[in-house]
Every structure is written in structure tokens, then in C-alpha cells.
Coordinates of C-alpha atoms in Angstrom, one line a residue:
Chain A
X1 CA 40.8 27.5 4.9
X2 CA 40.6 25.3 1.8
X3 CA 38.0 22.6 2.3
X4 CA 38.7 20.8 -0.9
X5 CA 42.3 20.3 -1.8
X6 CA 44.0 19.1 -5.0
X7 CA 47.6 19.0 -4.0
X8 CA 49.1 18.3 -7.4
X9 CA 48.7 21.3 -9.7
X10 CA 49.8 19.3 -12.7
X11 CA 50.3 15.8 -13.9
X12 CA 51.8 14.3 -17.1
X13 CA 51.0 10.9 -18.3
X14 CA 51.9 8.9 -21.4
X15 CA 49.0 8.0 -23.8
X16 CA 47.5 4.7 -22.9
X17 CA 48.6 4.7 -19.3
X18 CA 46.5 5.4 -16.3
X19 CA 46.0 8.9 -15.0
X20 CA 45.2 9.2 -11.3
X21 CA 44.0 12.6 -9.9
X22 CA 43.7 13.0 -6.2
X23 CA 41.5 15.1 -4.0
X24 CA 41.3 15.5 -0.2
X25 CA 38.6 17.2 1.8
X26 CA 38.2 18.4 5.3
X27 CA 34.5 19.0 5.8
X28 CA 32.7 15.9 7.1
X29 CA 29.4 17.4 6.0
X30 CA 30.2 16.9 2.3
X31 CA 28.2 13.9 1.1
X32 CA 28.4 14.1 -2.7
X33 CA 31.5 14.5 -4.8
X34 CA 32.0 15.5 -8.4
X35 CA 34.7 15.8 -10.9
X36 CA 34.6 18.4 -13.6
X37 CA 36.8 18.8 -16.7
X38 CA 37.7 22.3 -17.9
X39 CA 39.3 23.5 -21.1
X40 CA 40.8 27.0 -21.2
X41 CA 38.3 29.8 -21.5
X42 CA 35.4 27.4 -21.2
X43 CA 33.1 26.5 -18.4
X44 CA 33.6 23.3 -16.5
X45 CA 31.8 20.2 -17.8
X46 CA 30.5 17.5 -15.5
X47 CA 32.5 14.2 -15.7
X48 CA 31.5 11.8 -13.0
X49 CA 30.2 11.8 -9.4
X50 CA 30.0 9.7 -6.4
X51 CA 27.7 9.6 -3.3
X52 CA 29.2 9.2 0.1
X53 CA 27.4 5.9 0.5
X54 CA 29.5 4.4 -2.2
X55 CA 33.2 3.8 -2.5
X56 CA 33.4 3.4 -6.3
X57 CA 31.6 4.7 -9.4
X58 CA 32.6 3.8 -12.9
X59 CA 31.7 5.3 -16.2
X60 CA 33.6 4.1 -19.2
X61 CA 37.3 5.0 -18.9
X62 CA 36.6 7.1 -15.8
X63 CA 36.4 5.6 -12.3
X64 CA 36.1 7.6 -9.1
X65 CA 37.1 6.1 -5.7
X66 CA 36.0 7.5 -2.4
X67 CA 37.7 6.7 1.0
X68 CA 35.5 8.4 3.5
X69 CA 37.6 7.5 6.5
X70 CA 40.6 9.2 4.9
X71 CA 38.4 12.0 3.4
X72 CA 40.1 11.2 0.1
X73 CA 38.9 10.6 -3.4
X74 CA 40.6 9.9 -6.7
X75 CA 39.7 9.9 -10.3
X76 CA 41.2 7.2 -12.5
X77 CA 41.3 7.6 -16.3
X78 CA 42.4 4.5 -18.2
X79 CA 43.6 4.4 -20.9
X80 CA 44.5 8.1 -21.0
X81 CA 44.1 9.8 -24.3
X82 CA 45.5 13.1 -25.6
X83 CA 42.0 14.6 -25.6
X84 CA 41.9 14.1 -21.9
X85 CA 44.4 16.9 -21.5
X86 CA 42.6 19.6 -19.5
X87 CA 42.2 20.9 -16.0
X88 CA 40.3 18.6 -13.7
X89 CA 38.4 20.1 -10.7
X90 CA 37.3 18.1 -7.7
X91 CA 34.1 19.4 -6.1
X92 CA 32.2 18.5 -3.0
X93 CA 28.6 19.2 -2.2
X94 CA 26.8 19.9 1.0
X95 CA 23.4 21.3 1.7
X96 CA 23.8 25.1 2.0
X97 CA 21.9 27.5 4.3
X98 CA 19.9 28.6 1.3
X99 CA 18.5 25.1 0.9
X100 CA 20.4 24.2 -2.2
X101 CA 23.4 22.0 -2.9
X102 CA 26.4 24.3 -3.2
X103 CA 29.7 23.1 -4.6
X104 CA 33.1 23.7 -3.2
X105 CA 35.9 23.3 -5.7
X106 CA 39.5 22.4 -5.4
X107 CA 42.1 24.4 -7.3
X108 CA 42.3 21.9 -10.1
X109 CA 45.0 19.6 -11.5
X110 CA 46.2 20.2 -15.1
X111 CA 46.5 16.9 -16.8
X112 CA 48.7 16.5 -19.9
X113 CA 48.5 13.3 -21.8
X114 CA 51.6 12.9 -24.0
X115 CA 51.1 11.1 -27.3
Chain B
X1 CA 21.7 17.5 -22.0
X2 CA 21.0 20.6 -20.1
X3 CA 22.4 23.8 -21.6
X4 CA 23.4 27.0 -19.8
X5 CA 24.4 30.0 -21.9
X6 CA 26.2 33.2 -20.9
X7 CA 26.3 36.5 -22.7
X8 CA 28.6 38.1 -23.6
X9 CA 31.4 35.5 -23.8
X10 CA 34.0 38.3 -23.5
X11 CA 33.9 42.0 -22.8
X12 CA 36.4 44.7 -22.5
X13 CA 35.4 47.9 -20.7
X14 CA 36.9 51.1 -19.3
X15 CA 37.5 51.5 -15.6
X16 CA 34.5 53.0 -13.9
X17 CA 31.9 51.6 -16.2
X18 CA 29.3 48.9 -15.4
X19 CA 29.1 45.6 -17.1
X20 CA 26.1 43.2 -17.2
X21 CA 26.6 39.4 -17.7
X22 CA 23.6 37.2 -18.4
X23 CA 23.2 33.6 -17.5
X24 CA 20.4 31.6 -19.1
X25 CA 19.2 28.0 -18.6
X26 CA 18.0 27.1 -22.1
X27 CA 16.0 24.0 -21.6
X28 CA 15.2 23.7 -17.9
X29 CA 14.1 25.9 -15.1
X30 CA 16.5 26.8 -12.4
X31 CA 15.3 28.3 -9.1
X32 CA 18.9 28.5 -8.1
X33 CA 21.9 29.8 -10.0
X34 CA 25.4 30.3 -8.8
X35 CA 28.0 32.8 -9.9
X36 CA 31.7 31.9 -9.8
X37 CA 34.9 33.7 -10.5
X38 CA 38.1 32.2 -11.6
X39 CA 41.5 33.9 -11.4
X40 CA 44.4 32.5 -13.4
X41 CA 45.8 29.2 -11.9
X42 CA 43.3 29.3 -9.1
X43 CA 40.1 27.5 -8.2
X44 CA 36.6 28.5 -9.0
X45 CA 35.5 30.8 -6.2
X46 CA 31.8 31.0 -5.4
X47 CA 30.7 34.6 -5.3
X48 CA 27.0 34.3 -4.7
X49 CA 23.9 32.1 -4.8
X50 CA 21.1 33.6 -6.9
X51 CA 17.6 32.6 -6.0
X52 CA 14.6 33.3 -8.2
X53 CA 12.4 35.9 -6.7
X54 CA 14.5 36.7 -3.7
X55 CA 17.8 38.4 -2.8
X56 CA 21.0 36.8 -3.7
X57 CA 23.2 35.3 -0.9
X58 CA 26.8 36.5 -1.1
X59 CA 29.8 34.7 0.1
X60 CA 32.1 36.4 2.6
X61 CA 34.3 39.0 1.2
X62 CA 32.2 39.6 -1.9
X63 CA 30.8 43.2 -2.1
X64 CA 27.1 43.0 -2.8
X65 CA 27.0 46.6 -3.9
X66 CA 29.6 46.0 -6.5
X67 CA 28.4 42.7 -7.8
X68 CA 24.7 43.1 -8.3
X69 CA 22.7 39.9 -8.9
X70 CA 19.2 39.7 -10.2
X71 CA 17.4 36.4 -10.8
X72 CA 14.3 37.7 -12.5
X73 CA 12.9 34.5 -13.9
X74 CA 13.4 30.8 -13.6
X75 CA 15.7 30.9 -16.6
X76 CA 17.7 34.1 -16.3
X77 CA 20.1 35.5 -13.7
X78 CA 22.2 38.6 -14.3
X79 CA 25.5 39.7 -12.7
X80 CA 26.3 43.4 -13.0
X81 CA 29.8 44.5 -12.1
X82 CA 29.4 48.1 -11.1
X83 CA 32.1 50.7 -11.5
X84 CA 34.5 48.1 -12.7
X85 CA 38.2 48.4 -12.0
X86 CA 41.2 46.4 -13.4
X87 CA 41.2 44.1 -10.4
X88 CA 37.7 43.0 -11.4
X89 CA 39.2 41.5 -14.6
X90 CA 38.5 37.8 -14.4
X91 CA 36.6 34.9 -15.8
X92 CA 33.1 34.8 -14.5
X93 CA 31.1 31.5 -14.7
X94 CA 27.5 30.8 -13.8
X95 CA 25.9 27.5 -13.1
X96 CA 22.3 26.5 -12.8
X97 CA 20.7 24.0 -10.5
X98 CA 17.7 22.2 -12.0
X99 CA 14.4 22.7 -10.3
X100 CA 14.0 19.0 -9.6
X101 CA 16.5 19.4 -6.8
X102 CA 18.0 16.4 -4.9
X103 CA 21.6 16.2 -4.0
X104 CA 22.3 13.9 -6.9
X105 CA 21.5 16.5 -9.5
X106 CA 24.5 18.2 -10.8
X107 CA 24.9 21.8 -11.7
X108 CA 25.2 22.8 -15.3
X109 CA 27.8 25.4 -16.1
X110 CA 27.8 28.2 -18.5
X111 CA 30.7 28.7 -20.9
X112 CA 32.0 31.7 -18.9
X113 CA 32.5 35.4 -19.6
X114 CA 36.0 36.9 -19.8
X115 CA 35.9 40.4 -18.4
X116 CA 38.9 42.7 -19.0
X117 CA 38.8 46.1 -17.4
X118 CA 41.2 48.6 -18.9

């Protein structure tokens, strides 16, 4: 049972346009959400996050929106640049039984920004 | 920013041999480290949670006798794939959770280790 879902495996966007990556979750215990960017054969790098008490967080060209009632979040990148081409992972955090904040990842969306 | 290293970055081994992968937090202490595995075109799958000074917590379906985890210090966790088989070929990624804790602290990921078992 996948608790974090990214239903679009890939997305192509023209340079300069907006990229919107979507993520849905099922576990209501998740209270912190993160987006990671990953290049092939590299580890993920943290991009932006949002707490469940907020509905929007903005950092430069990246904005994450959270709709708690719909259990949905989205990452907006505007304007999109060719260097943004990568796989984007949505992750959700909840306190684990071990007392640490464990991440559950979606399957990722491959973004291609076309020059 | 915080840096996590992994060694080796890639390894090729024969079936039946054991392979050790190291994960180090270079500029911070991490009481908790996580080991993930990624198959092609699939998500990162959490394998186990490594806690300094105690036994690792394994996710359901992960063989603890096959994937040995040792978190010997606040900056080092090791994953040993014992008696490796071709189906163990994968990309293994570790992450470290800074000691300061708090749910707003993000995890820092290593660059990953590509394991190929012939």
C-alpha cells in the first residue's frame, strides 16, 4: 500500500513555463512534507519543505502548496530552466516507533525542461 | 551545508561474496541514519533505521541476516550485504538525521553506492 503517490511518472515543460509536480498521500499522521531532487546515480538533494500547519512555502523559483483536506501537495517551479531536469521525489514525514522522523517517498516524477 | 559521504561509490562483486558500504556524516553527529535502496524506475525504499549504539530496526520484508547494519559511532554507519546475489544489485543510499532532532530537520543524503553482483 503506497502511502505517498506521485501519479505522473514524467512531465515535459518548455523552458520559462511553469512546472507543476503533484503528490498525494493517504496517511493522516504525516505532518511534514519535503521535496527532493535527484540526478541519475546521485543521492537525493533537499529542495523545499512544508509543515502541515502551513498551506504554502516559497523559496525562490520553488513553491510548495499543501491541501490537507485533500491530502495533496504540489511543487511549482517557475520559470522552469533546463537545469531543473531531474527526478523529483515527494516525501512525507511522521514520527516513527524508533523516535525519529522517518521519510516515506513517492515513486518520483521525471521532469524534462525543453530549451 | 551538512555533508554525508558513502564509500564506495560503486562496487562490482561476485555472487556469494560480502560487500560493506560505509556511510559517514562529515560535519555533524547523527544518532540516526537510514538505509534506502532504489530499483530502476522505482521509489526509494527504506530498508532499515540505524541507531547509534543499538540494534537497527528493519522494515518488513528486509532480511536482517542478509543486510547487516552497524552504527558504531555518531558519524558512521555500515551496511554489509552478505552472500550477495544478482538480485541484490541495486543503488543503495544512506541518509543521516542530525542530532538536534525536531521534525523540521531534514535528512541529509549520501551520494549513493551502485552495487552490481555478477
